[in-house]
Tab-separated table of C-alpha atoms in Angstrom:
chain	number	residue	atom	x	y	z
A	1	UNK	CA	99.970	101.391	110.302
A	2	UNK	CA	99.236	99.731	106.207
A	3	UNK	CA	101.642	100.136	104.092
A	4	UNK	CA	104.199	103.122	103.859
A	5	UNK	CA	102.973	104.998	100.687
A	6	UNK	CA	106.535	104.378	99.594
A	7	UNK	CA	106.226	100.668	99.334
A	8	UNK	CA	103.125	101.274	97.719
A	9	UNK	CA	104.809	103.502	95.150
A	10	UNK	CA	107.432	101.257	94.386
A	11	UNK	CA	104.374	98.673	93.840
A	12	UNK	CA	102.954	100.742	91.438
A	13	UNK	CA	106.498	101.478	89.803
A	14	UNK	CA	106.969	98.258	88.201
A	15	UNK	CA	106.058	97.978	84.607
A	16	UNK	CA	105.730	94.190	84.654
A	17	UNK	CA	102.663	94.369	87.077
A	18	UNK	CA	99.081	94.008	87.378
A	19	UNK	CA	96.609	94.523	90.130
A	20	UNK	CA	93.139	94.281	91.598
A	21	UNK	CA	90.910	97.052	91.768
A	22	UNK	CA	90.954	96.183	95.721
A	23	UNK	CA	89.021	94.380	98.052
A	24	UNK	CA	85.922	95.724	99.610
A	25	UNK	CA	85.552	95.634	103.683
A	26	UNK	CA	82.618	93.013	103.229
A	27	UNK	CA	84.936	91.018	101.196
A	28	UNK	CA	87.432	91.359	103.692
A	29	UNK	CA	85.421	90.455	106.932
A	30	UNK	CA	83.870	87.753	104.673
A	31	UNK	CA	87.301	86.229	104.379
A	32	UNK	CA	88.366	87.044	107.810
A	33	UNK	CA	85.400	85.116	108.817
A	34	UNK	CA	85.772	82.024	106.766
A	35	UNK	CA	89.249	81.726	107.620
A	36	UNK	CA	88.675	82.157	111.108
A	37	UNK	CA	91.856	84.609	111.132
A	38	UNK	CA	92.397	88.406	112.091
A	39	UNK	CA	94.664	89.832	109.181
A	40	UNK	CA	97.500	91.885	110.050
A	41	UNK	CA	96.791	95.999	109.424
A	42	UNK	CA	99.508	95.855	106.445
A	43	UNK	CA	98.150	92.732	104.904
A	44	UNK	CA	94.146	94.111	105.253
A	45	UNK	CA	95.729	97.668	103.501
A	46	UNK	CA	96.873	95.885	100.701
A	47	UNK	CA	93.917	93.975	99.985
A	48	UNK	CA	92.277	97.536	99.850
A	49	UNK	CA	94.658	99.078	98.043
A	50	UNK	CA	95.429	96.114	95.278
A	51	UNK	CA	93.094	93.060	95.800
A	52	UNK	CA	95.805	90.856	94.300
A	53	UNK	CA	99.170	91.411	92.705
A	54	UNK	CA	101.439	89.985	90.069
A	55	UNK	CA	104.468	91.764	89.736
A	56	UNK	CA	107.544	90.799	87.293
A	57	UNK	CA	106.493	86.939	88.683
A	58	UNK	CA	105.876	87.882	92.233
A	59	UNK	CA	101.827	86.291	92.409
A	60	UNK	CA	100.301	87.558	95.803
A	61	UNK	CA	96.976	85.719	96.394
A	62	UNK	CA	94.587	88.486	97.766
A	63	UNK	CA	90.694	89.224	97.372
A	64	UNK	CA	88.375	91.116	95.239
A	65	UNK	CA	85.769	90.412	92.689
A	66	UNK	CA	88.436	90.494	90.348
A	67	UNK	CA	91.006	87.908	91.386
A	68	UNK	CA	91.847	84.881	88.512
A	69	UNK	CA	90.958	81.851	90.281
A	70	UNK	CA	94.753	80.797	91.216
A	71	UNK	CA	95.110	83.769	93.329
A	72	UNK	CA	91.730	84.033	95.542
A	73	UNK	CA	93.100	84.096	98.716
A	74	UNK	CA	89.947	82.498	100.298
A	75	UNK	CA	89.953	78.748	97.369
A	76	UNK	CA	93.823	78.906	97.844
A	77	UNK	CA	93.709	78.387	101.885
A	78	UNK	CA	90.703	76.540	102.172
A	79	UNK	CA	91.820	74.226	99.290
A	80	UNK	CA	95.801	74.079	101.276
A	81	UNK	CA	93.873	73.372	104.785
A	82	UNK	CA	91.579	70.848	103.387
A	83	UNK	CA	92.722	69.086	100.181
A	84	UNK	CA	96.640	69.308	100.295
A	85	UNK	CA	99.023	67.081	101.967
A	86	UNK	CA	100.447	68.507	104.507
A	87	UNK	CA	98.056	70.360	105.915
A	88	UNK	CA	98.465	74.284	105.999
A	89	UNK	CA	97.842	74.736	109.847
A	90	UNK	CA	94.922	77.297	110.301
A	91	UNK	CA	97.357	80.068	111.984
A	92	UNK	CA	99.242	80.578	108.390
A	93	UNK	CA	97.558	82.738	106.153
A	94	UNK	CA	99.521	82.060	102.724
A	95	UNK	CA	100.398	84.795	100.576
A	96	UNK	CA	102.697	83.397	97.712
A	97	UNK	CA	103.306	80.021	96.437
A	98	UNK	CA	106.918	79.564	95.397
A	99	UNK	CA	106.288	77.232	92.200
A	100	UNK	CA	107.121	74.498	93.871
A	101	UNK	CA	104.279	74.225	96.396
A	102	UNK	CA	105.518	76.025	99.048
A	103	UNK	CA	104.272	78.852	100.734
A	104	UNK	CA	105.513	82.155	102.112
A	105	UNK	CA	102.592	83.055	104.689
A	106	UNK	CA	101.755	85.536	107.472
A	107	UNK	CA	101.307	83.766	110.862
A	108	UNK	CA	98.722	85.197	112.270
A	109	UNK	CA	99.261	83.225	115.477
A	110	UNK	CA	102.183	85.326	116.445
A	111	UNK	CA	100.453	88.365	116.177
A	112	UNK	CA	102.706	91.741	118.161
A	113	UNK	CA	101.147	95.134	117.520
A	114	UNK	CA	98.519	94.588	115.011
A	115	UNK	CA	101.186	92.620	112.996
A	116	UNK	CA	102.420	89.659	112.302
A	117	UNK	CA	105.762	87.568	110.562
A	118	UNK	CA	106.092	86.057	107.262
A	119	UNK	CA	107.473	82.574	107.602
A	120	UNK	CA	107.974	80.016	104.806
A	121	UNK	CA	105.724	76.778	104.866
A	122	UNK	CA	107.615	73.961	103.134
A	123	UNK	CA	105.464	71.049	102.154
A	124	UNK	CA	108.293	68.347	101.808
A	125	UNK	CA	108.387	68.399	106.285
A	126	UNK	CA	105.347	67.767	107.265
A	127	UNK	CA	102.493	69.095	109.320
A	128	UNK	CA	104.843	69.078	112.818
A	129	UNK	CA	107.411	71.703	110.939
A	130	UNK	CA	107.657	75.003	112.467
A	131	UNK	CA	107.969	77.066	109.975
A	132	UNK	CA	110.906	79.329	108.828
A	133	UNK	CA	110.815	82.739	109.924
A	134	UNK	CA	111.844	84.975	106.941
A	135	UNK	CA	110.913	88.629	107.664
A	136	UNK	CA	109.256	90.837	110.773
A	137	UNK	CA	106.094	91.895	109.120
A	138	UNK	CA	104.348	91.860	105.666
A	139	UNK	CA	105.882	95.426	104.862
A	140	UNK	CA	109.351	93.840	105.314
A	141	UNK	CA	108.887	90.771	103.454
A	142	UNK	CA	107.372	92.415	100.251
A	143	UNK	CA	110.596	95.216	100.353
A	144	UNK	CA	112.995	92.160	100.148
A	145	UNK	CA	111.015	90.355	97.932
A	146	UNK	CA	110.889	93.659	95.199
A	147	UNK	CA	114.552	94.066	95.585
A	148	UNK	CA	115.544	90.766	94.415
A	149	UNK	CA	113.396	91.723	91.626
């Protein structure tokens, strides 16, 4: 599926916003195999399409030759796995930090139909916290989170 060419017009639509040039496949399967993750169709069309993203505030980590060095998706996950307290569990693939050290992720572990949920990883509960579902599918999650824009 990717992304709907509307949400990816409505991306574009912002004035506030910057992007990647996109991610190549290489970089992709590079990251795929560091990570030890399958991305979700949506989430591997968006690092094609954009890379990375920063819209009106919104900072998406992503991939690309491009990316600053606070959103490369690849530092960012290996640094949460390996360097942060808790522990981002190796199933969670983060894709926005919420300022306050929290992430909103895509668990790859509960993968239906070549996608997967967004759930919210709060680093206050521990490693042993399941995390909080917040939307069905990558596609879902970024449509709520550019209407509370």
């Amino acid at each position: 599926m990717g992304l709907s060419p509307e949400l990816i017009r409505r991306l574009r639509s912002f004035r506030e916003a910057e992007f990647g040039q996109g991610a190549t496949s290489q970089e992709i399967e590079l990251a795929k195999q560091q990570l030890g993750v399958e991305f979700p169709r949506s989430y591997k069309a968006f690092l094609e399409h954009f890379g990375w993203a920063s819209i009106d505030g919104l900072e998406l980590y992503g991939l690309g030759e491009d990316v600053p060095a606070y959103l490369d998706l690849l530092k960012m996950t290996l640094s949460e796995r390996t360097e942060m307290r808790p522990r981002l569990p190796s199933y969670l693939v983060p894709l926005m930090n919420d300022g306050f050290g929290n992430h909103y992720c895509l668990d790859v572990g509960l993968r239906e139909q070549g996608e997967c949920p967004v759930v919210f990883w709060d680093h206050n509960l521990g490693e042993s916290q399941e995390p909080e579902y917040v939307a069905r599918n990558l596609e879902a999650w970024l449509s709520e989170e550019l209407n509370s824009l």
